[in-house]
Short mmCIF file of N, CA, C and O in Angstrom, two decimals:
data_model
loop_
_atom_site.label_atom_id
_atom_site.label_comp_id
_atom_site.label_asym_id
_atom_site.label_seq_id
_atom_site.Cartn_x
_atom_site.Cartn_y
_atom_site.Cartn_z
N MET A 42 -19.58 27.72 -6.42
CA MET A 42 -18.08 27.40 -6.50
C MET A 42 -17.88 26.58 -7.33
O MET A 42 -17.91 25.52 -6.77
N GLU A 43 -17.04 26.33 -8.45
CA GLU A 43 -16.37 24.88 -8.71
C GLU A 43 -15.09 24.45 -8.15
O GLU A 43 -14.32 25.10 -7.84
N THR A 44 -15.22 23.16 -8.13
CA THR A 44 -14.09 22.68 -7.07
C THR A 44 -13.58 21.70 -7.92
O THR A 44 -14.32 20.96 -8.97
N LYS A 45 -12.26 21.46 -8.04
CA LYS A 45 -10.85 20.33 -8.71
C LYS A 45 -11.99 19.22 -8.46
O LYS A 45 -11.47 18.06 -9.40
N TYR A 46 -11.65 18.70 -7.16
CA TYR A 46 -12.11 17.55 -6.41
C TYR A 46 -13.50 17.11 -5.98
O TYR A 46 -13.77 18.50 -5.73
N LYS A 47 -14.29 15.93 -5.87
CA LYS A 47 -15.36 16.03 -5.47
C LYS A 47 -15.13 14.92 -3.83
O LYS A 47 -13.88 14.17 -4.07
N ILE A 48 -15.89 14.58 -3.36
CA ILE A 48 -15.84 14.05 -2.35
C ILE A 48 -15.63 12.53 -2.65
O ILE A 48 -16.32 11.92 -3.24
N GLY A 49 -14.84 11.70 -2.03
CA GLY A 49 -14.25 10.30 -2.45
C GLY A 49 -13.21 10.40 -3.12
O GLY A 49 -12.74 9.32 -3.72
N ASP A 50 -12.66 11.43 -3.81
CA ASP A 50 -11.61 11.09 -4.74
C ASP A 50 -10.40 11.15 -4.25
O ASP A 50 -10.26 11.48 -2.84
N TRP A 51 -9.58 10.15 -4.66
CA TRP A 51 -8.14 10.27 -4.00
C TRP A 51 -7.11 11.13 -4.79
O TRP A 51 -6.87 11.11 -5.93
N VAL A 52 -6.31 11.60 -3.57
CA VAL A 52 -5.46 12.72 -4.16
C VAL A 52 -4.36 12.63 -3.08
O VAL A 52 -4.06 11.50 -2.15
N CYS A 53 -3.30 13.20 -3.43
CA CYS A 53 -1.93 13.12 -2.74
C CYS A 53 -1.51 14.67 -2.61
O CYS A 53 -2.01 15.38 -3.66
N GLN A 54 -0.22 15.06 -2.33
CA GLN A 54 -0.01 16.26 -2.22
C GLN A 54 1.16 16.50 -3.21
O GLN A 54 1.61 15.54 -3.42
N LYS A 55 1.08 17.72 -3.62
CA LYS A 55 2.24 17.87 -4.77
C LYS A 55 3.52 17.80 -4.04
O LYS A 55 3.70 17.99 -3.16
N GLU A 56 4.20 17.27 -4.86
CA GLU A 56 5.86 17.29 -4.47
C GLU A 56 6.02 16.04 -3.57
O GLU A 56 6.83 16.00 -2.78
N SER A 57 4.77 15.07 -3.05
CA SER A 57 4.94 13.70 -2.52
C SER A 57 5.37 12.48 -2.97
O SER A 57 4.90 11.42 -2.24
N ASP A 58 5.54 12.30 -4.28
CA ASP A 58 5.83 11.39 -4.75
C ASP A 58 4.76 10.57 -4.67
O ASP A 58 4.85 9.06 -4.50
N ASN A 59 3.51 10.65 -5.26
CA ASN A 59 2.15 9.93 -5.34
C ASN A 59 1.97 9.04 -3.55
O ASN A 59 1.08 7.88 -3.51
N TYR A 60 2.62 9.49 -2.93
CA TYR A 60 2.30 9.08 -1.23
C TYR A 60 2.46 10.18 -0.11
O TYR A 60 3.04 10.74 -0.24
N PRO A 61 1.36 9.86 0.55
CA PRO A 61 0.31 8.91 0.99
C PRO A 61 -0.79 9.26 0.39
O PRO A 61 -1.15 10.65 0.11
N LYS A 62 -1.57 8.01 0.19
CA LYS A 62 -2.87 8.37 -0.49
C LYS A 62 -3.86 8.93 0.49
O LYS A 62 -4.30 8.58 1.52
N LEU A 63 -4.32 10.07 -0.02
CA LEU A 63 -5.55 10.78 0.58
C LEU A 63 -6.89 10.58 0.12
O LEU A 63 -7.03 10.55 -1.16
N GLU A 64 -8.11 10.72 0.88
CA GLU A 64 -9.28 10.65 0.35
C GLU A 64 -9.94 11.99 0.71
O GLU A 64 -10.03 12.40 1.98
N VAL A 65 -10.59 12.92 -0.09
CA VAL A 65 -11.40 13.74 -0.02
C VAL A 65 -12.54 13.67 0.75
O VAL A 65 -13.36 12.92 0.17
N ILE A 66 -12.81 14.06 2.14
CA ILE A 66 -14.07 13.82 2.98
C ILE A 66 -14.93 14.84 3.03
O ILE A 66 -15.90 14.37 3.33
N ALA A 67 -14.14 16.10 2.79
CA ALA A 67 -15.59 17.42 2.76
C ALA A 67 -14.43 18.06 1.89
O ALA A 67 -13.48 18.17 1.97
N ILE A 68 -15.50 19.28 1.64
CA ILE A 68 -14.98 20.54 1.09
C ILE A 68 -15.91 21.67 1.40
O ILE A 68 -17.25 21.83 1.93
N THR A 69 -14.99 22.56 1.96
CA THR A 69 -15.46 23.57 3.07
C THR A 69 -16.27 24.58 1.88
O THR A 69 -15.75 24.59 1.09
N PRO A 70 -16.99 25.54 2.76
CA PRO A 70 -17.42 26.72 1.74
C PRO A 70 -16.44 27.65 1.46
O PRO A 70 -16.64 27.81 -0.18
N ASP A 71 -15.30 27.80 1.68
CA ASP A 71 -14.31 28.44 0.87
C ASP A 71 -13.58 27.73 0.21
O ASP A 71 -12.31 28.19 -0.65
N GLY A 72 -13.74 26.53 -0.55
CA GLY A 72 -12.99 25.73 -1.43
C GLY A 72 -11.58 25.21 -0.81
O GLY A 72 -11.38 24.72 -1.64
N LYS A 73 -12.25 24.65 0.74
CA LYS A 73 -10.94 24.08 1.00
C LYS A 73 -10.82 22.60 1.12
O LYS A 73 -12.17 21.93 1.20
N TYR A 74 -10.04 21.66 1.14
CA TYR A 74 -10.51 20.04 0.91
C TYR A 74 -10.15 19.47 2.13
O TYR A 74 -8.81 19.77 2.79
N ARG A 75 -11.17 18.73 2.78
CA ARG A 75 -10.82 18.20 4.12
C ARG A 75 -9.73 16.77 3.57
O ARG A 75 -11.24 16.02 3.14
N CYS A 76 -8.93 16.10 3.66
CA CYS A 76 -8.24 14.78 3.27
C CYS A 76 -8.21 14.43 4.48
O CYS A 76 -7.72 14.44 5.43
N ASN A 77 -8.15 13.13 4.17
CA ASN A 77 -7.73 11.99 5.22
C ASN A 77 -7.01 10.55 4.95
O ASN A 77 -7.56 10.09 3.80
N GLY A 78 -6.09 10.17 5.79
CA GLY A 78 -5.23 8.70 5.10
C GLY A 78 -4.30 8.62 5.99
O GLY A 78 -4.31 9.38 6.77
N THR A 79 -3.10 7.68 5.68
CA THR A 79 -2.13 7.10 6.69
C THR A 79 -1.16 7.16 6.16
O THR A 79 -0.82 6.44 4.94
N ASN A 80 -0.15 7.48 6.82
CA ASN A 80 1.52 7.66 6.04
C ASN A 80 2.14 6.43 6.96
O ASN A 80 2.32 6.35 8.08
N TYR A 81 1.87 5.36 6.37
CA TYR A 81 2.36 3.78 6.87
C TYR A 81 4.22 4.14 6.75
O TYR A 81 4.71 3.02 7.49
N ARG A 82 4.80 4.88 6.49
CA ARG A 82 5.98 5.22 6.21
C ARG A 82 6.72 5.07 7.19
O ARG A 82 7.98 4.93 7.52
N LEU A 83 6.37 6.03 8.09
CA LEU A 83 6.87 6.49 9.15
C LEU A 83 7.06 5.48 10.39
O LEU A 83 6.39 4.61 10.49
N PRO A 84 8.02 5.57 11.54
CA PRO A 84 8.28 4.41 12.39
C PRO A 84 7.03 4.18 12.96
O PRO A 84 6.87 3.45 13.36
N ARG A 85 6.25 5.36 13.55
CA ARG A 85 5.01 5.37 13.65
C ARG A 85 4.29 5.39 13.06
O ARG A 85 3.93 6.74 12.74
N LYS A 86 3.02 4.71 12.73
CA LYS A 86 1.94 5.09 11.28
C LYS A 86 1.44 6.04 11.93
O LYS A 86 1.11 6.60 13.39
N LYS A 87 1.37 7.56 10.74
CA LYS A 87 0.33 8.62 11.16
C LYS A 87 -0.42 9.00 10.40
O LYS A 87 -0.65 8.86 9.60
N VAL A 88 -1.87 9.47 11.20
CA VAL A 88 -2.74 9.50 10.01
C VAL A 88 -3.30 10.98 10.06
O VAL A 88 -2.88 12.10 10.94
N ILE A 89 -3.22 11.41 8.65
CA ILE A 89 -3.15 12.63 8.10
C ILE A 89 -4.91 12.88 8.37
O ILE A 89 -5.25 12.10 7.83
N ASP A 90 -5.22 13.99 8.80
CA ASP A 90 -6.17 14.41 8.77
C ASP A 90 -6.55 16.13 8.87
O ASP A 90 -6.40 16.65 9.81
N LYS A 91 -6.44 16.90 7.73
CA LYS A 91 -6.30 18.14 7.77
C LYS A 91 -6.79 19.03 6.64
O LYS A 91 -7.32 18.08 5.68
N LEU A 92 -6.74 20.25 6.26
CA LEU A 92 -7.41 20.85 5.10
C LEU A 92 -6.44 21.24 4.62
O LEU A 92 -5.22 21.75 4.31
N PHE A 93 -6.66 21.08 3.02
CA PHE A 93 -5.42 21.38 1.88
C PHE A 93 -5.96 22.45 1.03
O PHE A 93 -7.50 22.26 0.81
N ILE A 94 -5.88 23.44 0.51
CA ILE A 94 -6.22 23.90 -0.48
C ILE A 94 -5.96 23.71 -2.30
O ILE A 94 -5.12 22.52 -2.23
N GLY A 95 -6.71 23.78 -3.18
CA GLY A 95 -6.60 22.93 -3.98
C GLY A 95 -5.04 22.74 -5.11
O GLY A 95 -4.84 21.87 -5.52
N GLU A 96 -4.21 24.10 -4.93
CA GLU A 96 -3.38 23.84 -5.77
C GLU A 96 -2.10 23.09 -4.53
O GLU A 96 -1.02 22.77 -5.49
N GLU A 97 -2.41 22.74 -3.46
CA GLU A 97 -1.52 21.68 -2.58
C GLU A 97 -1.66 20.38 -3.19
O GLU A 97 -0.82 19.20 -2.83
N LEU A 98 -2.71 20.07 -3.93
CA LEU A 98 -3.29 18.66 -4.13
C LEU A 98 -3.08 18.21 -5.79
O LEU A 98 -2.97 19.05 -6.46
N VAL A 99 -2.59 16.77 -5.76
CA VAL A 99 -2.50 16.35 -7.34
C VAL A 99 -3.35 15.20 -7.44
O VAL A 99 -3.68 14.31 -6.37
N PRO A 100 -4.00 14.59 -8.59
CA PRO A 100 -4.69 13.29 -8.33
C PRO A 100 -3.66 12.22 -8.05
O PRO A 100 -2.96 12.59 -8.47
N TRP A 101 -4.33 11.33 -7.11
CA TRP A 101 -3.45 9.90 -6.94
C TRP A 101 -3.56 9.02 -8.03
O TRP A 101 -4.44 9.22 -8.98
N ILE A 102 -2.38 8.66 -8.34
CA ILE A 102 -2.27 7.48 -9.80
C ILE A 102 -1.95 6.28 -9.32
O ILE A 102 -1.08 5.93 -8.39
N ASP A 103 -2.88 5.26 -9.75
CA ASP A 103 -2.66 4.03 -9.25
C ASP A 103 -1.64 3.43 -10.14
O ASP A 103 -1.76 2.88 -11.65
N HIS A 104 -0.52 3.11 -9.91
CA HIS A 104 0.37 2.18 -10.70
C HIS A 104 0.19 0.78 -10.55
O HIS A 104 1.53 0.01 -10.98
N SER A 105 -0.28 0.12 -9.70
CA SER A 105 -0.49 -1.30 -9.57
C SER A 105 -1.06 -1.95 -11.25
O SER A 105 -0.51 -3.32 -11.04
N GLY A 106 -1.29 -1.17 -11.52
CA GLY A 106 -1.57 -1.99 -13.14
C GLY A 106 -3.05 -2.66 -12.91
O GLY A 106 -3.80 -2.94 -12.47
N PRO A 107 -3.10 -3.47 -14.30
CA PRO A 107 -4.52 -4.31 -14.28
C PRO A 107 -4.30 -5.42 -13.83
O PRO A 107 -3.47 -5.94 -13.24
N VAL A 108 -5.55 -6.09 -13.16
CA VAL A 108 -5.91 -6.89 -12.04
C VAL A 108 -5.95 -8.18 -13.02
O VAL A 108 -7.12 -8.24 -13.83
N ILE A 109 -5.07 -9.42 -13.00
CA ILE A 109 -5.42 -10.27 -13.77
C ILE A 109 -6.35 -11.59 -13.17
O ILE A 109 -6.02 -12.02 -11.90
N LEU A 110 -7.49 -11.54 -13.58
CA LEU A 110 -8.21 -12.68 -12.93
C LEU A 110 -7.90 -14.23 -13.90
O LEU A 110 -8.51 -14.03 -14.80
N ARG A 111 -8.13 -14.99 -12.87
CA ARG A 111 -7.58 -16.43 -13.47
C ARG A 111 -9.00 -17.67 -13.10
O ARG A 111 -9.33 -17.25 -11.81
N ASP A 112 -9.21 -18.32 -14.03
CA ASP A 112 -9.84 -19.55 -13.39
C ASP A 112 -9.42 -20.44 -11.91
O ASP A 112 -8.12 -20.34 -12.30
N LYS A 113 -10.19 -20.55 -11.17
CA LYS A 113 -9.60 -21.16 -10.01
C LYS A 113 -8.89 -22.63 -10.42
O LYS A 113 -8.20 -23.00 -9.42
N SER A 114 -9.61 -23.15 -11.28
CA SER A 114 -9.18 -24.68 -11.71
C SER A 114 -7.54 -24.46 -12.14
O SER A 114 -7.30 -25.66 -11.84
N THR A 115 -6.86 -23.55 -12.42
CA THR A 115 -5.73 -23.39 -12.56
C THR A 115 -4.74 -23.25 -11.60
O THR A 115 -3.51 -23.88 -11.75
N PHE A 116 -5.38 -23.13 -10.25
CA PHE A 116 -4.19 -23.16 -9.14
C PHE A 116 -4.02 -24.53 -8.57
O PHE A 116 -4.88 -25.21 -8.18
N ARG A 117 -2.65 -24.87 -8.07
CA ARG A 117 -2.48 -26.11 -7.56
C ARG A 117 -2.41 -26.31 -5.84
O ARG A 117 -2.57 -24.97 -5.69
#
């Protein structure tokens, strides 16, 4: 059975605006993805650990941009 994602991939729920970031931690024999992540935007942070089918997930996109590494000597 071909899977869209593999273990260790970062995904998020469709229609969730790229949040919260979930990690695929297991794939069941019937093709469901077990994902784990934390929603910090709720008043009490909520750990998400549940099964999703492939159509419910989209790849997570890193919007942080490139990391600029600088020489330590330039910092004061």
